[in-house]
Short mmCIF file of C-alpha atoms in Angstrom, two decimals:
data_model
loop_
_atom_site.label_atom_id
_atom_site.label_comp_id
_atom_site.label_asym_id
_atom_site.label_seq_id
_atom_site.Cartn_x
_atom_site.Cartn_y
_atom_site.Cartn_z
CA UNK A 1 108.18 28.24 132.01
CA UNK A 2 107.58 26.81 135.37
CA UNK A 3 104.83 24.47 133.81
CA UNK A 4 107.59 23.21 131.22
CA UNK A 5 110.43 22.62 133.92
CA UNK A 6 108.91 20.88 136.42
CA UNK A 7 107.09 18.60 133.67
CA UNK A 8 110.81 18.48 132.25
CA UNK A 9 112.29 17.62 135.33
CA UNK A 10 109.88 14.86 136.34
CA UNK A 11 110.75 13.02 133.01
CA UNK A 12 114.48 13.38 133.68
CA UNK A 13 113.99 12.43 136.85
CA UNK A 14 112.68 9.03 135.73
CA UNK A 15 115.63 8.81 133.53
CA UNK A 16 118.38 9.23 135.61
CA UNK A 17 116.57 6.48 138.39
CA UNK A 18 116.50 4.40 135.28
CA UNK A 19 120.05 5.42 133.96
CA UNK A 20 121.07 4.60 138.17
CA UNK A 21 119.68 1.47 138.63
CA UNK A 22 121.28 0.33 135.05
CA UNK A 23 124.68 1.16 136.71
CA UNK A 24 124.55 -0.54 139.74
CA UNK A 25 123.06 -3.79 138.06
CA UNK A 26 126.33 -3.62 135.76
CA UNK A 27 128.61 -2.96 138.74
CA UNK A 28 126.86 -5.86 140.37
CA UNK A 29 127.02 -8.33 137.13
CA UNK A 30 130.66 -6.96 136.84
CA UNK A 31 131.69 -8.08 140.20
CA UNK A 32 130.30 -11.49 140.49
CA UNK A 33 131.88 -12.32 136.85
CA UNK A 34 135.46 -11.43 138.07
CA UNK A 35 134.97 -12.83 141.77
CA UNK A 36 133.53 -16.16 139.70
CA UNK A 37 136.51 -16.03 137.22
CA UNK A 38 139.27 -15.20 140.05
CA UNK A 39 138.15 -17.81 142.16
CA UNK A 40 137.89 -20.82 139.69
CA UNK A 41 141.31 -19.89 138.31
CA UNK A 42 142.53 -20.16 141.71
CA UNK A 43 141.01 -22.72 142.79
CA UNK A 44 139.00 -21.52 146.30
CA UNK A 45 135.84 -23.24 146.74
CA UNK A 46 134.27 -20.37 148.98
CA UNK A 47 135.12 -17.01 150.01
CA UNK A 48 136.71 -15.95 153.61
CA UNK A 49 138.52 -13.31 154.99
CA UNK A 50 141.82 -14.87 154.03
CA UNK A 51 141.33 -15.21 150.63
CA UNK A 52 139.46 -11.66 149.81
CA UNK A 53 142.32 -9.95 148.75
CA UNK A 54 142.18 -11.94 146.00
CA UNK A 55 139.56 -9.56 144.47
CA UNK A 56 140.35 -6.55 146.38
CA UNK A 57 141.72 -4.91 143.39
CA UNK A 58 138.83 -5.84 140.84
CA UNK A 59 136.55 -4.50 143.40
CA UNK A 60 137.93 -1.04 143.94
CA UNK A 61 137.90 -0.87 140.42
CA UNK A 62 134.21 -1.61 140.21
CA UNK A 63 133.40 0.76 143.05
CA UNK A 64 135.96 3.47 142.62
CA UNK A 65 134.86 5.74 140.11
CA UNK A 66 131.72 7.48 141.69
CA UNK A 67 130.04 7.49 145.47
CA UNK A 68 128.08 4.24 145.14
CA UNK A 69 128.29 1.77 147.55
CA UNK A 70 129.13 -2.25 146.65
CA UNK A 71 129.18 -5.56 148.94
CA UNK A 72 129.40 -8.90 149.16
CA UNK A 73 127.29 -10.61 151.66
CA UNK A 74 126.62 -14.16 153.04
CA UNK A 75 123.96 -16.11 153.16
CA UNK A 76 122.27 -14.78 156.02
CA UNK A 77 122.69 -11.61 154.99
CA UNK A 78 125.92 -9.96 156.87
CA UNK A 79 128.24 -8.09 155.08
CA UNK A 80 131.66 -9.82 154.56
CA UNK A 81 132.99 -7.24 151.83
CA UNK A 82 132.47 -3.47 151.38
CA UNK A 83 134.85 -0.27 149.86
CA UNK A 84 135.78 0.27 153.14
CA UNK A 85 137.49 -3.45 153.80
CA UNK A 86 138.82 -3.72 150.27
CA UNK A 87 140.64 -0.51 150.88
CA UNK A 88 141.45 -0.48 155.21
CA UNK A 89 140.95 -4.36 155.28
CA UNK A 90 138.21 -3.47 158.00
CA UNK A 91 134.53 -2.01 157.74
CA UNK A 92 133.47 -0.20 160.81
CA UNK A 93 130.50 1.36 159.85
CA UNK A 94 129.03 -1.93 157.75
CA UNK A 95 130.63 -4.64 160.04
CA UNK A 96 127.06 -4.93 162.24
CA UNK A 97 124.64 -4.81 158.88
CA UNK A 98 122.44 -7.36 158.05
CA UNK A 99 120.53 -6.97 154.60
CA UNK A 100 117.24 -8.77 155.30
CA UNK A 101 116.51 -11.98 153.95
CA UNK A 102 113.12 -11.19 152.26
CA UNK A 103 114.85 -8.91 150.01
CA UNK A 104 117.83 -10.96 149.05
CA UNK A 105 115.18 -14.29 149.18
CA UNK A 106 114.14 -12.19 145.62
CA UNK A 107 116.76 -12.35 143.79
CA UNK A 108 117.45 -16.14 143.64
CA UNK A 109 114.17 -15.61 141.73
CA UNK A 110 115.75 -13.69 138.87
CA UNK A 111 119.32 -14.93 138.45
CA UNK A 112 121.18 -14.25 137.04
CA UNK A 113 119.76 -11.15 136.31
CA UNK A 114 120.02 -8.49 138.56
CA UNK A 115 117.20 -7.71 140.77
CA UNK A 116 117.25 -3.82 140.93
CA UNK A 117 114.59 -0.98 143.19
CA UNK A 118 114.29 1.90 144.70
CA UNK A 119 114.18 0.39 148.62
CA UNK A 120 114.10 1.91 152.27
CA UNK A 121 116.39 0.31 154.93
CA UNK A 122 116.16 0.13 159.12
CA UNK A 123 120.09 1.26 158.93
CA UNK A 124 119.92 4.23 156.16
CA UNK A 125 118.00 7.43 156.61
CA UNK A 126 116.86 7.81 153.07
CA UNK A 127 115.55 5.47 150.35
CA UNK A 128 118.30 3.94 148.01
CA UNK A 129 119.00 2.77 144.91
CA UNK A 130 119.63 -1.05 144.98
CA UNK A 131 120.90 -3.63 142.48
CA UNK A 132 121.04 -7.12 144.01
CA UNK A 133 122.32 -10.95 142.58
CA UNK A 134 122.66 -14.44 144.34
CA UNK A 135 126.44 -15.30 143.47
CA UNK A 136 126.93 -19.69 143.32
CA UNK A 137 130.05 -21.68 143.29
CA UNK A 138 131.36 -25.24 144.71
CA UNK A 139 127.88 -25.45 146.22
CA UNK A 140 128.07 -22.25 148.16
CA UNK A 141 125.71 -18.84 147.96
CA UNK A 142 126.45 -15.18 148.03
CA UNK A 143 124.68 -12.10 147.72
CA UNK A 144 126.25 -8.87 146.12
CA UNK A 145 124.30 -5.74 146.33
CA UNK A 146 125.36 -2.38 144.93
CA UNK A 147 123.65 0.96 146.30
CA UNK A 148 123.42 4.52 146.17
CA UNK A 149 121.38 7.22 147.98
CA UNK A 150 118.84 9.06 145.77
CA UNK A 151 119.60 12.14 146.96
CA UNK A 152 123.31 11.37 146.09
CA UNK A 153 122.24 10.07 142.62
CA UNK A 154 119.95 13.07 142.28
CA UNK A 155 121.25 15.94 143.70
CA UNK A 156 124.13 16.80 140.99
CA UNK A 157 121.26 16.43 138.24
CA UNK A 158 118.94 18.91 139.73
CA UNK A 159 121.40 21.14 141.64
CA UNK A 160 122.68 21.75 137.46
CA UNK A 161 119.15 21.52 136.12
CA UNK A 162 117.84 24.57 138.80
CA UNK A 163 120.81 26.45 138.46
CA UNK A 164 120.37 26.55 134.43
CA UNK A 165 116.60 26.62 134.56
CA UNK A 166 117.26 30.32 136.86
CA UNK A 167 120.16 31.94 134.66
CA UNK A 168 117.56 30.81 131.59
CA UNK A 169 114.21 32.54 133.48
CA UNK A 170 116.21 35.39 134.47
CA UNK A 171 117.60 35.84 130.24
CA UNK A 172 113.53 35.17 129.50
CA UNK A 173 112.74 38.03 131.90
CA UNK A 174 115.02 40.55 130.81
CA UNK A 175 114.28 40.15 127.56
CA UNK A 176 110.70 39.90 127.81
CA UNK A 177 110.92 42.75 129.92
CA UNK A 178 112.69 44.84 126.81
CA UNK A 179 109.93 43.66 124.32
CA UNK A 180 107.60 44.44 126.41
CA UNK A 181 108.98 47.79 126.83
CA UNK A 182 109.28 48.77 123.53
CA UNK A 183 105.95 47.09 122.29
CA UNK A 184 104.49 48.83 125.01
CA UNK A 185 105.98 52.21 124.30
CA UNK A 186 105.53 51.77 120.47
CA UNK A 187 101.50 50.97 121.11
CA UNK A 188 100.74 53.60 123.74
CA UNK A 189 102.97 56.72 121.53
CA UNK A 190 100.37 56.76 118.85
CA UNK A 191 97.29 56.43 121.46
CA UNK A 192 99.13 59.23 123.20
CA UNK A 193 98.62 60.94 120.38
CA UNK A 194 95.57 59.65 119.31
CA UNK A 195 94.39 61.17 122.75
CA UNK A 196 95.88 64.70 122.20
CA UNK A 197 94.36 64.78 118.51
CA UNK A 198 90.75 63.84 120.15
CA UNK A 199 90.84 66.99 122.25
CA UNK A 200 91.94 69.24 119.44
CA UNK A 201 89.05 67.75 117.19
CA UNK A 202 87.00 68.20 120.35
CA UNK A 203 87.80 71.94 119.89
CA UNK A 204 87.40 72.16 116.44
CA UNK A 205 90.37 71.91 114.66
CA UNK A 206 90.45 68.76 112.16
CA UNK A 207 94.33 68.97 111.13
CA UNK A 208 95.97 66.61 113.37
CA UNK A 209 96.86 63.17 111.54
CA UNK A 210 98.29 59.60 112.84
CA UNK A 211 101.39 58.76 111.48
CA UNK A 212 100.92 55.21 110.06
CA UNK A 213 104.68 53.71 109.95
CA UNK A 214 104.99 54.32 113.89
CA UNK A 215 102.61 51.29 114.69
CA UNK A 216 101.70 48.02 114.47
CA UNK A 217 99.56 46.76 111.68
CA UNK A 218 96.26 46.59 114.18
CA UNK A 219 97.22 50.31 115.65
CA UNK A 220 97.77 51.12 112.04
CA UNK A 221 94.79 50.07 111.05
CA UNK A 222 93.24 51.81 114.30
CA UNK A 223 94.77 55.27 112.87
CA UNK A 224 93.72 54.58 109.44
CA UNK A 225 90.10 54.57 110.64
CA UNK A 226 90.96 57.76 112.67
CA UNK A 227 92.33 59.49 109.86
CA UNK A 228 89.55 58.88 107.93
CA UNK A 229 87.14 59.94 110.72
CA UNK A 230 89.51 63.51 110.83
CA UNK A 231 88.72 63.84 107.27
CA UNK A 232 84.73 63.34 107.46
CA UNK A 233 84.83 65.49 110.41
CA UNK A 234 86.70 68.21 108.79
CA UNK A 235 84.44 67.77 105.61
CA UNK A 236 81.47 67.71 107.93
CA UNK A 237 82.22 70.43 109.71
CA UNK A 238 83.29 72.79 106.09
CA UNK A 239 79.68 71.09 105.14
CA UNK A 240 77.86 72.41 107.84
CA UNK A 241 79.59 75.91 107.80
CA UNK A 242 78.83 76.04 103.75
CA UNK A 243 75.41 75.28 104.61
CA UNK A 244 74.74 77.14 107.42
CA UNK A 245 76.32 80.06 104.82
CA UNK A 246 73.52 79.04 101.87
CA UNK A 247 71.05 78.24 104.60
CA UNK A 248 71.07 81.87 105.66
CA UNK A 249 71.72 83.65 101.95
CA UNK A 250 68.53 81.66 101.03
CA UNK A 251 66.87 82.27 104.13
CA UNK A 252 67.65 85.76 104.51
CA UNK A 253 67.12 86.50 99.95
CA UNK A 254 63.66 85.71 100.14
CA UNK A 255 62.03 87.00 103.33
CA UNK A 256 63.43 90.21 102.35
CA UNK A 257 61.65 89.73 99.25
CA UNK A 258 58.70 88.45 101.01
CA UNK A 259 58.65 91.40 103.64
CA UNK A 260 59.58 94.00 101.20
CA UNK A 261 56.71 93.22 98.64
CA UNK A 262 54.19 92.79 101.28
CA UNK A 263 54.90 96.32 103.09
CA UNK A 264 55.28 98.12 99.62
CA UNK A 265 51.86 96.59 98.68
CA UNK A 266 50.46 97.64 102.41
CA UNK A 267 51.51 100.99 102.60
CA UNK A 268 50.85 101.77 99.20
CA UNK A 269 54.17 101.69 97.30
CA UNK A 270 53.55 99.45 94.97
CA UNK A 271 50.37 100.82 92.69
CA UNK A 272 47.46 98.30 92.62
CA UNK A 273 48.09 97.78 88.96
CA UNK A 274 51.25 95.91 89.89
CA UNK A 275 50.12 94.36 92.78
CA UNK A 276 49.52 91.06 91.37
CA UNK A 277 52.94 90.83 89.68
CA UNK A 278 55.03 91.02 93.18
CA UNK A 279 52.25 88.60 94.92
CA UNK A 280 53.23 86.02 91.99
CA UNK A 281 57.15 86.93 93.13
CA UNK A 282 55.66 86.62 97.20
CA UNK A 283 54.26 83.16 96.02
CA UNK A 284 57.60 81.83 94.07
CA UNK A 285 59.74 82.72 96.94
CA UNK A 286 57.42 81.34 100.21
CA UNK A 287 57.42 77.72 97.70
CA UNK A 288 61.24 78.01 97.72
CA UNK A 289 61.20 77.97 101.25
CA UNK A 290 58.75 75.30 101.72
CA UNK A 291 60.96 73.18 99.47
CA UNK A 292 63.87 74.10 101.82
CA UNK A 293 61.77 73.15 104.80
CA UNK A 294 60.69 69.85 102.88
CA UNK A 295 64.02 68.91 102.20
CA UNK A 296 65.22 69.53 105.89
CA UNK A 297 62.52 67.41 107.37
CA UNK A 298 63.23 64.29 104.90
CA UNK A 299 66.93 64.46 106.13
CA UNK A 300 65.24 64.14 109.65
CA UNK A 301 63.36 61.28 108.49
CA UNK A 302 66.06 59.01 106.96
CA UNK A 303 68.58 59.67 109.65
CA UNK A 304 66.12 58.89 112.32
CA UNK A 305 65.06 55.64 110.40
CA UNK A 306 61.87 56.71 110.45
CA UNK A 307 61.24 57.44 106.67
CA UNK A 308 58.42 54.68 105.69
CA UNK A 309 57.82 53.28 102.69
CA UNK A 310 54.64 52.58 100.61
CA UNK A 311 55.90 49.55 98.27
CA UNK A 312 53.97 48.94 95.07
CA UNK A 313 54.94 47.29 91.53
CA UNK A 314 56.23 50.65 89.72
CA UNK A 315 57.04 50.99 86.28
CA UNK A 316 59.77 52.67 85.70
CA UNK A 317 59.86 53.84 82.17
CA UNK A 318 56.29 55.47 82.80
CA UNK A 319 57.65 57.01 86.01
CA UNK A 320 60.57 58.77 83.89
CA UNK A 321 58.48 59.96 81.28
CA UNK A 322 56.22 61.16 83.13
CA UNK A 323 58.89 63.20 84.71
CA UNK A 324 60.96 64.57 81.59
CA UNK A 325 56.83 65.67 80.68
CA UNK A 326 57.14 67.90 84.20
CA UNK A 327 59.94 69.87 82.78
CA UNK A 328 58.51 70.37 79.12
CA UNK A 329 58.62 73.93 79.41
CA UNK A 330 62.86 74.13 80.71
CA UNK A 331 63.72 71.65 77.86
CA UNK A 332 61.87 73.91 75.45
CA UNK A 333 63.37 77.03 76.93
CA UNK A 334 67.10 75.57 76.66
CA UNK A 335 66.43 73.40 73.42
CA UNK A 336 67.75 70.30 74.93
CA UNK A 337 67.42 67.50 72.92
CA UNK A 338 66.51 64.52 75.10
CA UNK A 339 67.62 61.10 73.34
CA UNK A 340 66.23 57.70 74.49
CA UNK A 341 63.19 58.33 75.93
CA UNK A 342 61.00 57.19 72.71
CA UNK A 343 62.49 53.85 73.33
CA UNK A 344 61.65 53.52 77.51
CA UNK A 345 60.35 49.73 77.88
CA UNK A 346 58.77 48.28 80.97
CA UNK A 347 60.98 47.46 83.98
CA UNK A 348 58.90 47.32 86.70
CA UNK A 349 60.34 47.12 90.75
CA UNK A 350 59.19 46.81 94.08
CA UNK A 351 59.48 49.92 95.36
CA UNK A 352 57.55 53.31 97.24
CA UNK A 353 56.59 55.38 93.89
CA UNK A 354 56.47 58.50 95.49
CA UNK A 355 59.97 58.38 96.68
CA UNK A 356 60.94 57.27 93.50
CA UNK A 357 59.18 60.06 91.83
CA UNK A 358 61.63 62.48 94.18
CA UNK A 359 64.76 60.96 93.22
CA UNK A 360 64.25 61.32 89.52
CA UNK A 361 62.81 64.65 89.71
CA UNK A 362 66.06 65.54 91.08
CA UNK A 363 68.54 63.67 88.93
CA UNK A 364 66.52 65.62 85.65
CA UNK A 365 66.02 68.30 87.76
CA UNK A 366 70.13 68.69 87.90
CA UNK A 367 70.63 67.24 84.28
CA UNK A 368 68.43 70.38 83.17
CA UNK A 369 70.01 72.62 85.54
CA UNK A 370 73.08 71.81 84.02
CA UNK A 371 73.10 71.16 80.50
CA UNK A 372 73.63 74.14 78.47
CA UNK A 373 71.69 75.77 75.52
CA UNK A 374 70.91 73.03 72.73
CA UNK A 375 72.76 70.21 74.79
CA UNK A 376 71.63 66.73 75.02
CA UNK A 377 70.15 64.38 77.85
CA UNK A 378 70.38 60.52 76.91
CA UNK A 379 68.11 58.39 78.99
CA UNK A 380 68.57 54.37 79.70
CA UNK A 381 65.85 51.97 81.31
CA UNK A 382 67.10 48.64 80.79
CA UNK A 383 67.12 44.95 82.91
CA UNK A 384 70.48 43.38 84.12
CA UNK A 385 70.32 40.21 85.65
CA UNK A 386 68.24 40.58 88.94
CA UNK A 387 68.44 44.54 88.79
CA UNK A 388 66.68 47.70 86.89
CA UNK A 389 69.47 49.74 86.07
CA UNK A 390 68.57 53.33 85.25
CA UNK A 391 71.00 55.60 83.41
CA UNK A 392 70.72 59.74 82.91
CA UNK A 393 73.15 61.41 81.04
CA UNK A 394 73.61 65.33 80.42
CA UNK A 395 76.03 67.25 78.49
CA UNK A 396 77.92 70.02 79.82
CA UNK A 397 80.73 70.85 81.63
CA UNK A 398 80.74 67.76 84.17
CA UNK A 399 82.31 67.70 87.43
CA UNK A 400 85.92 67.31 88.25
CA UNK A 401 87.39 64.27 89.03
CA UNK A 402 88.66 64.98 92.60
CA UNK A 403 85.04 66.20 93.38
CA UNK A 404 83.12 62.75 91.85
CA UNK A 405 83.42 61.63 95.43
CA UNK A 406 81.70 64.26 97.27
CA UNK A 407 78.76 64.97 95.14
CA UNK A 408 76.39 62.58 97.84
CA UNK A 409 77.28 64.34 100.88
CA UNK A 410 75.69 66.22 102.47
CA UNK A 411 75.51 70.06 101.87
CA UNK A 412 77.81 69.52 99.26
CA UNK A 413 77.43 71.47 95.90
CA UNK A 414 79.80 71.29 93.50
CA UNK A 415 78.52 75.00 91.66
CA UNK A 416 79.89 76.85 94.97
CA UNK A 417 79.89 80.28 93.07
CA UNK A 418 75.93 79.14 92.89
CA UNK A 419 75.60 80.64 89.09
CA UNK A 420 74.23 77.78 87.93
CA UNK A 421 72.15 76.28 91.14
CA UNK A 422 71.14 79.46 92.83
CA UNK A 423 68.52 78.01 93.85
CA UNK A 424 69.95 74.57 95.51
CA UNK A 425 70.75 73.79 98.78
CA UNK A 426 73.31 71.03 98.31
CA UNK A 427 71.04 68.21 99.61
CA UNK A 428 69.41 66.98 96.89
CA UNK A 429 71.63 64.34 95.66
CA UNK A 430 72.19 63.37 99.64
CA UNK A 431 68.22 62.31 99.76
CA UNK A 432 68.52 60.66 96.65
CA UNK A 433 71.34 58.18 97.48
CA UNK A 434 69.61 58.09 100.89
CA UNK A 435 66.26 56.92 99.31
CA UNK A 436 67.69 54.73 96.84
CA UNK A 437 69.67 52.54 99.71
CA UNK A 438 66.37 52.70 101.63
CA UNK A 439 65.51 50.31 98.14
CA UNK A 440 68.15 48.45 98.44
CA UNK A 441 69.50 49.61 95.75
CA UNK A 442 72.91 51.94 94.87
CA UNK A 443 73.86 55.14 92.63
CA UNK A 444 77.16 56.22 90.77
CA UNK A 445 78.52 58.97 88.69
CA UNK A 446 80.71 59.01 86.22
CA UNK A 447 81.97 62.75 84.67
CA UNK A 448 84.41 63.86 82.39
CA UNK A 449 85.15 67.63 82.58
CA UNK A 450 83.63 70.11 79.98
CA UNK A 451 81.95 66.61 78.28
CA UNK A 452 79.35 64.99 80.32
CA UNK A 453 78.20 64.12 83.56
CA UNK A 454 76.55 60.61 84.22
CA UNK A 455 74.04 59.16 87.18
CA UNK A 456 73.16 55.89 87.14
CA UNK A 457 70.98 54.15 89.31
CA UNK A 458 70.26 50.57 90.08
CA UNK A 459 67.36 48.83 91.94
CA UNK A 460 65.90 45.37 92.27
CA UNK A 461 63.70 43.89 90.04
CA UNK A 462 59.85 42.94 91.79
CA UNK A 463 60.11 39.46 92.90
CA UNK A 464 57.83 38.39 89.91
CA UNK A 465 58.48 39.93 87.01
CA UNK A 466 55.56 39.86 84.84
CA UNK A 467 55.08 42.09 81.96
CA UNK A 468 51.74 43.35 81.93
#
């Protein structure tokens, strides 16, 4: 604002010296028209101090109106006509002034236009405004020169142009003041609270939410983000508990299996007849925990980034039959009837075959798991565009809709009453979605309840896709 009004008043200020020296070039054309016209009607040849009262009237006309100053002066510069003589028929404080002659030389140079500046004089104590004109008639030459102080010509402009800029700045202020006051108490509320709901997440407790319609759209996009940090939190932390609950059923299940057989088989409990029967139950149960362990040590891997992969041209219809082969004996048990896989081309990507041979083990692993007795697994290996998309579909009682979104988290399991995957830790599908984005690549489902559940996978294509 103080940029804008000084800049302001600088432009105004070379208007009004403009608009001033305008004036007093009119006053002085005005004048020496009427003391021209006056004294040809009359007759007078040249003007004295008998005859000025001829145009004592026109002049106090001229001059009367604001606090300019007018004369009339002779050739050698001395002032034979001011306000003050036209209206006391004396002038006692111009009666001893002498314009000088270089200035009133300049305007015989410009008649009969006036010759107008911004001058300093010996006998004022400020510059002045000054409009001057050489007056001729009957062979005689005059000078008239109107005047005015600048601070007299100024001073009502800016005293009004200060005194409006300050009531405007202090209206600015105020209300600047209230905005600021109520954008500042509407943006620090919901980091207030934003605060207080850190400390209670900091102590556990998830439930605290930002109410979006109390902020601005940044802030609300701020709590938007915190909300949804709450809610992984809180599922994180209902994750962790659930696993650390599996974690130790599984834990705890089979070491008491594994201790139990081993002391009955020690101490004699279990007859020697039998003894190979609970060392085949000893051996199942130490491979479940090794799996566990496994599984565990991956998650390490891909969160640390330091999961490496071995990339090679695999084919992926081979690699999925060769899987579905792997479970031969679960399919036969169950009587699942797998469609599709007679008809698995070759689609080969660029990829690390062992970790590909983990993330289809699981996906059939599951589809087995849970298809029912005499259900049906469709399989799809096909090429789209730049991408092999990969498609496994199961029968079976699918997965509900509000759950589809949860199924790649972490220690998530969708069976929680563990009937059907007693033996799963929840992590399976997380290490599959991890592996697959290590490719590059992405994985969806799509389920409708008691009907079917569907994964499907996509990766890219090698670079140069050659069939072999």
């Amino acid at each position: 604002m103080m940029v804008a009004c000084f800049s302001l008043l600088f432009f105004f200020v070379n208007f009004w010296r403009n608009d001033r020296l305008s004036r007093l070039s009119d006053d002085a054309l005005s004048l020496s028209r009427s003391v021209l016209s006056i004294y040809d009607i009359n007759g007078v040849e040249e003007i004295t101090e008998d005859n000025l009262e001829l145009i004592q009237s026109t002049f106090l006309g001229i001059v009367g109106y604001d606090d300019s100053e007018i004369f009339i002066a002779s050739t050698d510069g001395k002032i034979i006509m001011c306000k003050e003589m036209a209206q006391t028929g004396s002038c006692l404080v111009h009666g001893n002034v002498h314009f000088p002659m270089e200035l009133l030389v300049q305007t015989e140079n410009v008649y009969p236009v006036t010759f107008s500046e911004q001058v300093d004089f010996d006998f004022s104590d400020e510059s002045v405004f000054l409009s001057a004109l050489s007056l001729h008639f009957s062979g005689n030459r005059y000078y008239i020169i109107a005047m005015q102080d600048v601070s007299s010509a100024y001073l009502p402009y800016t005293t009004e142009f200060f005194r409006m800029f300050f009531l405007t700045s202090l209206i600015a202020v105020f209300v600047a003041f209230i905005a600021a006051l109520i954008s500042s108490y509407r943006m620090v509320r919901p980091l207030k609270k934003m605060t207080a709901a850190t400390k209670q997440y900091a102590e556990g407790d998830f439930s605290e939410r930002i109410n979006r319609a109390d902020t601005y759209s940044e802030l609300a996009e701020l709590g938007a983000a915190f909300n949804s940090m709450a809610e992984n939190l809180e599922r994180i932390d209902q994750s962790r508990s659930m696993f650390v609950s599996n974690t130790s059923h599984e834990l705890k299940t089979p070491m008491t299996i594994i201790s139990g057989f081993i002391d009955g088989i020690l101490d004699g409990t279990i007859p020697a007849e039998d003894e190979e029967k609970y060392l085949r139950i000893v051996s199942e149960e130490t491979k479940r925990l090794s799996r566990l362990v496994v599984a565990m040590l991956n998650i390490s891997k891909i969160e640390a980034g330091k999961l490496e992969l071995s990339v090679s041209d695999v084919n992926i219809g081979r690699l999925i039959l060769t899987t579905f082969l792997g479970f031969e004996k679960k399919l036969s048990e169950k009587q699942i009837e797998i469609l599709g896989i007679e008809s698995l081309g070759k689609v080969y990507v660029s990829a690390d075959e062992t970790l590909l041979s983990q993330i289809f083990f699981n996906l059939v692993d599951n589809a087995v798991k849970f298809t029912p007795e005499y259900g049906i697994i469709t399989v799809h290996v096909y090429e789209e565009k730049k991408n092999a998309v990969i498609k496994i579909k199961n029968t079976g009682r699918g997965i509900p809709e509000d759950e589809l979104e949860f199924v790649f988290d972490r220690f998530y399991k969708v069976d929680k009453s563990r009937g059907l995957d007693a033996k799963g830790f929840g992590l399976g599908l997380y290490i599959v979605k991890s592996i697959i984005e290590l490719h590059h690549g992405t994985i969806k489902v799509d389920s409708t309840l008691n009907e079917y559940t569907e994964f499907s996978v996509t990766l890219p294509l090698k670079s140069s896709a050659e069939e072999n």
